Coordinates of C-alpha atoms in Angstrom, one line a residue:
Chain A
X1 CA 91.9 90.7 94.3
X2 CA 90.8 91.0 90.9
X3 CA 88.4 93.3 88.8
X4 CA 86.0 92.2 86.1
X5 CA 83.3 93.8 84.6
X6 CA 80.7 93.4 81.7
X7 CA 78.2 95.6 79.4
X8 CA 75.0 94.7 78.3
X9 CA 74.3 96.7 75.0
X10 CA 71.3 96.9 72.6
X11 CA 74.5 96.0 70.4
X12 CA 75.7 92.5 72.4
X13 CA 77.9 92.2 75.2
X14 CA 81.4 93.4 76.2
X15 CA 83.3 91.4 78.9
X16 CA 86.6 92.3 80.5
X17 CA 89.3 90.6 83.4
X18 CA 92.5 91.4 84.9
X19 CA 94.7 88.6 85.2
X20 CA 96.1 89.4 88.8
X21 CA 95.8 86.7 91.1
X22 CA 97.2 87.0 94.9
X23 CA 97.8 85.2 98.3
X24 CA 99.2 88.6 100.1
X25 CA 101.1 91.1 98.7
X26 CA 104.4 89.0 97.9
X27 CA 102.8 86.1 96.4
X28 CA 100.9 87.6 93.0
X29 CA 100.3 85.2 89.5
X30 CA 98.6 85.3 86.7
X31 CA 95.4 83.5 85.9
X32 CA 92.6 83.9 82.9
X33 CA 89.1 85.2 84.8
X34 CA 87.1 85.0 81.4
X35 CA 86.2 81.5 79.9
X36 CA 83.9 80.8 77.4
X37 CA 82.0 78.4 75.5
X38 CA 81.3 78.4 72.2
X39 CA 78.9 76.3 70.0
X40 CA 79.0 78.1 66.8
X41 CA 75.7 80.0 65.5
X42 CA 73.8 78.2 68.1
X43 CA 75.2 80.0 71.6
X44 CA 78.1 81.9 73.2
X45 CA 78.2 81.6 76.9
X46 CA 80.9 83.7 78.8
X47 CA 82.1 83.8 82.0
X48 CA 84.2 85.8 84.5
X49 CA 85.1 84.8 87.6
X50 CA 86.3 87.1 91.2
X51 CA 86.9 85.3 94.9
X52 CA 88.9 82.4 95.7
X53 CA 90.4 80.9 93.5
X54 CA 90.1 77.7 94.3
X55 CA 86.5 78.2 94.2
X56 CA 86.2 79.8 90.7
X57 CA 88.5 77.0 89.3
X58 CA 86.5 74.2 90.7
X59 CA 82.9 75.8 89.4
X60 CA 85.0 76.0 85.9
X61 CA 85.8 72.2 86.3
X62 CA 82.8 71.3 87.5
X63 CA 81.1 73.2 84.6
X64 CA 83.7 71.3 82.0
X65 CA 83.0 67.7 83.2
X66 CA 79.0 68.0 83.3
X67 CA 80.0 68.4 79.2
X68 CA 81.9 65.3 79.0
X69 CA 79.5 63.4 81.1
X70 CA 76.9 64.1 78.5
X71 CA 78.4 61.7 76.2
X72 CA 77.8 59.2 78.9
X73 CA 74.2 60.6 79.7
X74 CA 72.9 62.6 76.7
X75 CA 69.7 63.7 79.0
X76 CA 72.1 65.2 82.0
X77 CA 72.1 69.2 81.9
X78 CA 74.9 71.5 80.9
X79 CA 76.1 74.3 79.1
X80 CA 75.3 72.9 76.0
X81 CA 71.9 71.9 76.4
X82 CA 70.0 74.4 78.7
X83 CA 67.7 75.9 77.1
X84 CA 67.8 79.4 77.8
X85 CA 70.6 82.0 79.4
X86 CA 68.4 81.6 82.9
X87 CA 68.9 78.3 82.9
X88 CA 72.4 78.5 82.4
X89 CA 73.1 80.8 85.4
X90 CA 71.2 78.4 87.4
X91 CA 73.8 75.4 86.3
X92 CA 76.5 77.9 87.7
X93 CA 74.7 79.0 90.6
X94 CA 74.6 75.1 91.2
X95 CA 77.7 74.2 90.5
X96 CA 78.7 77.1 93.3
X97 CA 76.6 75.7 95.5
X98 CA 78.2 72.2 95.1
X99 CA 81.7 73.7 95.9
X100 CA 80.7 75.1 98.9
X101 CA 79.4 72.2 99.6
X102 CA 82.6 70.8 99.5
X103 CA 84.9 73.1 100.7
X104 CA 82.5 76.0 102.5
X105 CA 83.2 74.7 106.2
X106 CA 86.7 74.6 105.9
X107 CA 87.2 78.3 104.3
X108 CA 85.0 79.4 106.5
X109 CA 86.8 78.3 109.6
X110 CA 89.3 80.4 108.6
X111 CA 89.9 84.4 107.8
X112 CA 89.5 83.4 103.9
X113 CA 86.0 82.3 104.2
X114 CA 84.2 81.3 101.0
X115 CA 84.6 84.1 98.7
X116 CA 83.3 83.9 95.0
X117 CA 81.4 85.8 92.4
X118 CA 81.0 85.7 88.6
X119 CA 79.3 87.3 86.0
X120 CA 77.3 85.1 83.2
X121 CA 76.7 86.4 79.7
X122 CA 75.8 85.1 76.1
X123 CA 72.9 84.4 73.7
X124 CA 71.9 81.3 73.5
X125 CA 69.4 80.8 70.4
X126 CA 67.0 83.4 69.5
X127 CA 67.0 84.5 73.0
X128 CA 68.2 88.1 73.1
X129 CA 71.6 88.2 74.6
X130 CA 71.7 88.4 78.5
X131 CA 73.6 89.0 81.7
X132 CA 73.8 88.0 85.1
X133 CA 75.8 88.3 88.3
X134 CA 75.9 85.1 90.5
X135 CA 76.5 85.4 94.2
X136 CA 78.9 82.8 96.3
X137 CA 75.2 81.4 97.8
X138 CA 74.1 80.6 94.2
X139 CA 71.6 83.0 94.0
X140 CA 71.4 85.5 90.9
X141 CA 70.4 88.8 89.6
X142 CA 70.4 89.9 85.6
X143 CA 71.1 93.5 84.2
X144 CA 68.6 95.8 83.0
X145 CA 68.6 99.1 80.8
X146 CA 68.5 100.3 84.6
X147 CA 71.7 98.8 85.3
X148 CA 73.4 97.8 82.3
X149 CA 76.6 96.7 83.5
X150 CA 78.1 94.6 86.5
X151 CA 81.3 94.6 88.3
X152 CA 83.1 91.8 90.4
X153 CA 86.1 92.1 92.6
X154 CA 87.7 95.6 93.3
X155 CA 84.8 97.7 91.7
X156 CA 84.7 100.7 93.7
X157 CA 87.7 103.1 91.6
X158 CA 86.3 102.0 88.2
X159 CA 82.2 102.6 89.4
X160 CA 82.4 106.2 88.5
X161 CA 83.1 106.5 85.2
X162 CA 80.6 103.5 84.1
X163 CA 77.8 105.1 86.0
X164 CA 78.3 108.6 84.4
X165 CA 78.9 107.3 80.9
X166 CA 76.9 103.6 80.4
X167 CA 74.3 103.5 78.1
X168 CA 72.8 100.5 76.4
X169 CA 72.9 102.5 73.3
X170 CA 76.7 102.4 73.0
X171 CA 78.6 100.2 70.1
X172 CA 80.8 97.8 71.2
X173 CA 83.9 99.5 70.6
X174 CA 82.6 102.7 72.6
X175 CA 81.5 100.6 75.4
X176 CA 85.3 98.7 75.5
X177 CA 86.7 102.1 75.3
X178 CA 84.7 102.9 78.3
X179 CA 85.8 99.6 80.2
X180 CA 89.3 99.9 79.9
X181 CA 88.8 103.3 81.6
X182 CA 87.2 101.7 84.3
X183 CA 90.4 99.5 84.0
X184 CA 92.5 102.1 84.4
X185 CA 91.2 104.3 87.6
X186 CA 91.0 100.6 89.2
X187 CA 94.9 99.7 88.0
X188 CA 96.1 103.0 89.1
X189 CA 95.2 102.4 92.8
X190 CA 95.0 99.1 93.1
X191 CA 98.0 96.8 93.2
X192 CA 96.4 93.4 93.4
X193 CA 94.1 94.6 90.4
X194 CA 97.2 93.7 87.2
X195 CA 97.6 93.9 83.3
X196 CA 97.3 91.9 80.8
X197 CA 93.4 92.6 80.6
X198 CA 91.4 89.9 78.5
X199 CA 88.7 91.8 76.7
X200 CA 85.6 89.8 74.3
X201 CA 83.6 91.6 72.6
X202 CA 80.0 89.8 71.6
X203 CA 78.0 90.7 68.6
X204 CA 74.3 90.5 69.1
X205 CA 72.8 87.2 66.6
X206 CA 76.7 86.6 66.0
X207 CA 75.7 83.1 68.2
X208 CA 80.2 83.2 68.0
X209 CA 83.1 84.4 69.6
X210 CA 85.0 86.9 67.0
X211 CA 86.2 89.7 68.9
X212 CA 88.5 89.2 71.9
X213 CA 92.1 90.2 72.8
X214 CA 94.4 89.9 75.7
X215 CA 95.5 93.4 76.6
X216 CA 99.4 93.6 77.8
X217 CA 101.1 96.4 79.6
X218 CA 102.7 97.9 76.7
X219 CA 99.7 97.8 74.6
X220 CA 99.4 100.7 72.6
X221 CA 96.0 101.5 72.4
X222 CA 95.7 101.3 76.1
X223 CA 98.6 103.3 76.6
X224 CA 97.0 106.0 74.3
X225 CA 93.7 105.8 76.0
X226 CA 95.3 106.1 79.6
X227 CA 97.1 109.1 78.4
X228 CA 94.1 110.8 76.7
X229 CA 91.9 110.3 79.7
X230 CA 94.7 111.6 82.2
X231 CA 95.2 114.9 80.0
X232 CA 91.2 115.2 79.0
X233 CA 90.9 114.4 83.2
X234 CA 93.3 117.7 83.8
X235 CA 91.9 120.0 80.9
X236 CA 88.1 119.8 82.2
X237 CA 89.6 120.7 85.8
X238 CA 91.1 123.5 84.7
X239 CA 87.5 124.9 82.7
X240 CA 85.6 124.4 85.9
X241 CA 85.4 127.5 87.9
X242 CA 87.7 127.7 91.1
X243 CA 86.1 127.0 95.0
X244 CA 85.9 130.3 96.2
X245 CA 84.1 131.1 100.4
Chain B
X1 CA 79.9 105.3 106.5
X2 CA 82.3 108.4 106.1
X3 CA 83.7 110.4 103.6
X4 CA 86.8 112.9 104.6
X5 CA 89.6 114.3 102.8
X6 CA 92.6 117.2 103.7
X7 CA 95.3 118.1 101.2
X8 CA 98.5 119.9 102.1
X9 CA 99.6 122.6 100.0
X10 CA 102.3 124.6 99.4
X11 CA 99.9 127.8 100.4
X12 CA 98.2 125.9 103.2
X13 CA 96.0 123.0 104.1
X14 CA 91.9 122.2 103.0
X15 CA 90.2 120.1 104.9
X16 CA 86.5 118.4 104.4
X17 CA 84.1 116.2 105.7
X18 CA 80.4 114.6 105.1
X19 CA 78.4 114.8 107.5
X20 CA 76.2 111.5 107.4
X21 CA 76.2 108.5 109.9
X22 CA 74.9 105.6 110.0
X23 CA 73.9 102.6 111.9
X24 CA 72.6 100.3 109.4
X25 CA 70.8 101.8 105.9
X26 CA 67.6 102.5 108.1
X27 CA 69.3 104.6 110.6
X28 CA 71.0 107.8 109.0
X29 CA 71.5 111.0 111.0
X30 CA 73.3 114.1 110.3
X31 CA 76.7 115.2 112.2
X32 CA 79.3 117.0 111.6
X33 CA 82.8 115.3 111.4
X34 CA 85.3 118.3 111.1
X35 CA 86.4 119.9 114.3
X36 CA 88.6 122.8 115.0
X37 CA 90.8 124.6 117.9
X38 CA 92.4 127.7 117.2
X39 CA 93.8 130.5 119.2
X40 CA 94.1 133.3 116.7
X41 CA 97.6 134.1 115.9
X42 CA 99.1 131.5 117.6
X43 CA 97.5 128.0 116.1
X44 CA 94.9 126.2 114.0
X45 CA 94.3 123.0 114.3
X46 CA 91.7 121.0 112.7
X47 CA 90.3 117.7 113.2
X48 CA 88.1 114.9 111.0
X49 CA 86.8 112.0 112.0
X50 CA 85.6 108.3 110.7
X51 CA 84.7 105.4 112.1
X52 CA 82.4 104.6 115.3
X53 CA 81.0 107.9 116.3
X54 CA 80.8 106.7 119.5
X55 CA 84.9 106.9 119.5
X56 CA 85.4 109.8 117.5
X57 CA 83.0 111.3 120.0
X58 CA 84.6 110.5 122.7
X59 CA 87.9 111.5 121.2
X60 CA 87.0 115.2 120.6
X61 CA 85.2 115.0 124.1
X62 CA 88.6 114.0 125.7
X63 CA 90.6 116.8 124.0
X64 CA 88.8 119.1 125.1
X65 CA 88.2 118.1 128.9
X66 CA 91.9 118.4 129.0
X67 CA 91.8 122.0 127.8
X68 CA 89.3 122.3 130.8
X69 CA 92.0 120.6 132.8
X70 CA 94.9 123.1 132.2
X71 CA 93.0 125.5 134.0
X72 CA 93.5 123.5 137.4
X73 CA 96.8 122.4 136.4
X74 CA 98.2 124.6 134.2
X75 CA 101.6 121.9 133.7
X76 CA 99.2 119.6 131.6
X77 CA 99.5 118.2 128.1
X78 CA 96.4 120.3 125.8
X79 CA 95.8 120.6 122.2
X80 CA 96.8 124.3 123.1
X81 CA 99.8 123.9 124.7
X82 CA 101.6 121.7 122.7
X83 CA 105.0 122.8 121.1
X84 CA 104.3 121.3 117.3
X85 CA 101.9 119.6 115.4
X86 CA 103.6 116.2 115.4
X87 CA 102.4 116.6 119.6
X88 CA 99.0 117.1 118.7
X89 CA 99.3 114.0 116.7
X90 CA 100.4 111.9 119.8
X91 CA 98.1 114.0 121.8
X92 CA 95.1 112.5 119.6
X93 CA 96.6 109.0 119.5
X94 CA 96.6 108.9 123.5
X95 CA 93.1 110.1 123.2
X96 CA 92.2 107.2 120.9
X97 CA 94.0 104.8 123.0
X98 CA 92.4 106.3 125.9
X99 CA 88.7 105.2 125.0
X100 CA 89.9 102.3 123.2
X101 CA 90.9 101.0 126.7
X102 CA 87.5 101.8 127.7
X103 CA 85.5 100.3 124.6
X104 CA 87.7 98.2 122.9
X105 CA 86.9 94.9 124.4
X106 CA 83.3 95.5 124.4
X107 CA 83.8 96.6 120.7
X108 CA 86.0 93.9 119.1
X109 CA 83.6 91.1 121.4
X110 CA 80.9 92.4 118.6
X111 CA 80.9 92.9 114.3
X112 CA 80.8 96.2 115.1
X113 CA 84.4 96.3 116.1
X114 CA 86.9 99.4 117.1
X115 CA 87.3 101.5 113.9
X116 CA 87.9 104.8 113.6
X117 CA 90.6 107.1 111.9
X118 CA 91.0 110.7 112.1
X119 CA 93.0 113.8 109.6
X120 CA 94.6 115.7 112.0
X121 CA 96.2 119.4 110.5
X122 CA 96.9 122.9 111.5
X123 CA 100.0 124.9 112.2
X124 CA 101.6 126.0 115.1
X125 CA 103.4 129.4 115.5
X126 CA 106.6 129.0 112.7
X127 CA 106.1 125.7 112.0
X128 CA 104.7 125.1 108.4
X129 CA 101.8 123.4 107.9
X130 CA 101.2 119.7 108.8
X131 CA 99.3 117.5 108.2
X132 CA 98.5 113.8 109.8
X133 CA 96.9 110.5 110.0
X134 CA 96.3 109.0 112.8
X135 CA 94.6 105.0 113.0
X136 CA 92.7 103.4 115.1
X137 CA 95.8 102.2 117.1
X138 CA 96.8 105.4 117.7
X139 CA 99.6 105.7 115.4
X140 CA 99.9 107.8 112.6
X141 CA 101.7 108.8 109.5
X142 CA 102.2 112.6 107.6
X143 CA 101.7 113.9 104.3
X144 CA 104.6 114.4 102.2
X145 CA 104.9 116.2 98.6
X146 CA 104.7 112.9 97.2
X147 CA 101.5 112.1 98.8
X148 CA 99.7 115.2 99.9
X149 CA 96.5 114.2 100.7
X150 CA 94.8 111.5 103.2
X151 CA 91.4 110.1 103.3
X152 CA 89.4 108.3 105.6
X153 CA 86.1 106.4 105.4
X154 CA 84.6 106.0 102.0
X155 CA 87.5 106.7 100.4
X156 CA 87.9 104.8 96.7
X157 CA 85.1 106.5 94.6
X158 CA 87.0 109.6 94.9
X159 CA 90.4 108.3 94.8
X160 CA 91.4 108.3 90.8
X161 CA 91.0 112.2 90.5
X162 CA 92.9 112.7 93.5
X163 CA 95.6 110.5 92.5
X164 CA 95.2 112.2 88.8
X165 CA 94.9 116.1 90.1
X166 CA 96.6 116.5 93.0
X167 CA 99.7 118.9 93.6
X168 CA 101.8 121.1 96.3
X169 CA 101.4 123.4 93.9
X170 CA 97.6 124.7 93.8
X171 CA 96.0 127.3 95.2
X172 CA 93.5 127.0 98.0
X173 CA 89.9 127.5 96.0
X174 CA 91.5 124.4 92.8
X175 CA 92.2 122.4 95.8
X176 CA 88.7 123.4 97.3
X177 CA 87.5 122.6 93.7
X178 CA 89.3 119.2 93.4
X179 CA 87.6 117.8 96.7
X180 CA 84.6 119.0 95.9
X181 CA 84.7 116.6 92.6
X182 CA 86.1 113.8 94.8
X183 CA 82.7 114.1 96.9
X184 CA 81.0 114.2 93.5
X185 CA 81.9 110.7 92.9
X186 CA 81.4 109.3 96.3
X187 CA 78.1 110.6 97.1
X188 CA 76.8 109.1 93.6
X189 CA 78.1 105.8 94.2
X190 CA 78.1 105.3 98.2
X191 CA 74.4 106.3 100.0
X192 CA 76.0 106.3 103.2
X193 CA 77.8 109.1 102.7
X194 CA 75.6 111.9 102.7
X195 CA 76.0 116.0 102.3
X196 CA 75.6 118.7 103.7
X197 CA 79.7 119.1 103.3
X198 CA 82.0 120.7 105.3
X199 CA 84.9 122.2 103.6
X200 CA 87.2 124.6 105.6
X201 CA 90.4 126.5 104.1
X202 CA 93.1 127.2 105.8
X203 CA 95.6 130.1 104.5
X204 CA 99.6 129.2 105.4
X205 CA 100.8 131.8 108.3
X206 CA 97.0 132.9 108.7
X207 CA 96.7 130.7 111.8
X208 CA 93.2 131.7 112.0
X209 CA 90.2 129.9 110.6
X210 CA 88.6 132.7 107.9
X211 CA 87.5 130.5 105.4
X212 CA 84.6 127.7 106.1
X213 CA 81.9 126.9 104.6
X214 CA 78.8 124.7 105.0
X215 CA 77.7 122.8 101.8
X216 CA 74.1 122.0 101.2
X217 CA 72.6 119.6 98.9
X218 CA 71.0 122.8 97.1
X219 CA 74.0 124.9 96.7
X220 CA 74.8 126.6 93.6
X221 CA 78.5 125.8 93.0
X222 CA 77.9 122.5 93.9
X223 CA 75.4 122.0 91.6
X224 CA 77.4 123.7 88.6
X225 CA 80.2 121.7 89.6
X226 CA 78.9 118.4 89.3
X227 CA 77.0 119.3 86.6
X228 CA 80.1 120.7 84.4
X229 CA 81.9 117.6 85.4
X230 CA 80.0 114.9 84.2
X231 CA 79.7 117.2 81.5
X232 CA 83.2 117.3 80.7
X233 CA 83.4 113.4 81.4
X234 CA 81.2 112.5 78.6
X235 CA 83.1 114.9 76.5
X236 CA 86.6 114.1 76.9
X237 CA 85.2 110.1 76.5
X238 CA 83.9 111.0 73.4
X239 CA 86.9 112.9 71.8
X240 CA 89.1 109.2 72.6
X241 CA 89.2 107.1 69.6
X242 CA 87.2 103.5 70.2
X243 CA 88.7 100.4 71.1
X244 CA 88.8 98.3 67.8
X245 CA 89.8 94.0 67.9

């Protein structure tokens, strides 16, 4: 399994990824979910990736050569070149579509099926920044102040806190704060969910990548914050007046 | 969906239950899922139930046909006449196997499949308290100090504060108080679980049922509850220092 999730802010975006991949229990590794590209003060496209991973390898790939090919063919479309953060969900959605393609019969044959989401996010241009999630058929949907965040993978123990607490009025640094406890409820009972996280950071108009780290178990921040959360999580049950029938 | 939770305490066992079904999103209904036998003095035991209500139905229907039963043949097997709890806990595991042999083929044939799981708790005579899990298979598993709760159904919204909060230790009405949040987050994140809830107290050695109560959406310690929680949330997020890359 894996758990990824990203913030859309007033302020930018905040992206974050375990790095647990697993074929069963007894067969676990470690794998980046967050890529990004980067073409300084122009655009900043990330994204994460949840599902096979086969699949969400191959739409990275698959992604990565449609930029080389454009030295061949400067008109052919990619990640460089579309003009707008729609457009760029589309080429993934695409480039989904052409890996099932591929490989959607034989998965689906099987109890693995064809299994695969990822969430888009960047600024590309004067375009305010945006964010999408993009379904294993290709399709796509794109936060809102409604919803401001989405979640792939093993969502369900981290929803709580983000729906009580997201705003699109939060800084950056509140909104990571409020990730990685989302990352925590979801480590806590979730084995195949796994430290280190990645976490990036994206400053609205930055148009770069400044602000991203790889979060490891012994992290002391994280370990401070888990704490906190745990005691502030026991001190507000205590307040609350006891059940009594 | 389902959402139902029992913890074992030290000072006796709480049990409760939603009470929303539902056959696709456009199909809900209300019924309850917590189900109780006692013979005052003697024994309590109390039942909850997830999955096809068609089985869990059927189950409670069986058990107490054979209580029916006992009065023609007073040498059969009945949730009242078993010697210990870990019985009962077979006796409900027949049951299950019972209608599985019935439905099961006709089930699994379908995506609807067999599922259902069921808390089984109460005490009989001396014994202490027990508490049990019992699967679809008919199998089943207890509650120990190091894991004194079970869940079935909807269970991972209102997993992290059980895993955070939970103890032997507490008294009846902070265990009452802790579900009750644990149903908080559910019912906010999951619309097929649905209230009124049923939450029902049982007090170690009273081996009668004296403390029940049905929940409605309106209720006033409810409300408070969830009110001061999400309260508290904010607050303790606010008093943890920001993440800062």
């Amino acid at each position: 399994m894996t758990y990824c999730v990203a913030l859309r802010l007033n302020r930018g975006l905040v992206f974050a990824a375990d790095t647990r991949t697993n074929a069963g229990v007894d067969n676990i590794a470690q794998f980046r979910k967050i890529h990004y590209w980067c073409n300084p003060g122009e655009r900043v496209l990330v994204l994460l990736a949840a599902g096979n991973l086969s699949l969400t390898q191959s739409v990275v790939s698959l992604l990565n050569e449609q930029l080389v090919e454009r030295e061949e063919d400067p008109d052919s479309i990619n990640l460089y070149n579309v003009p707008t953060m729609y457009r760029a969900a589309r080429l993934v959605g695409d480039a989904v579509r052409s890996i099932r393609a591929i490989d959607g019969a034989a998965l689906e044959a099987t109890k693995t099926g064809f299994a695969g989401s990822f969430i888009l996010g960047g600024q590309i241009g004067s375009e305010p920044p945006r964010l999408f999630q993009i379904y294993s058929e290709g399709n796509f949907i794109e936060a809102t102040d409604d919803t401001p965040y989405f979640q792939i993978g093993e969502h369900k123990y981290g929803k709580p806190i983000l729906d009580r607490v997201a705003q699109p009025t939060m800084r950056l640094g509140q909104a990571a704060k409020l990730i990685l406890l989302s990352f925590d409820s979801t480590l806590r009972s979730n084995l195949s969910v796994g430290m280190p996280i990645d976490i990036l950071l994206y400053e609205r108009d930055s148009l770069e990548v400044r602000r991203e780290k790889r979060i490891h178990q012994d992290d002391e921040y994280f370990k401070k914050l888990s704490q906190a959360w745990s005691e502030a999580l026991r001190e507000a049950f205590t307040k609350i007046e006891e059940f009594n029938v």
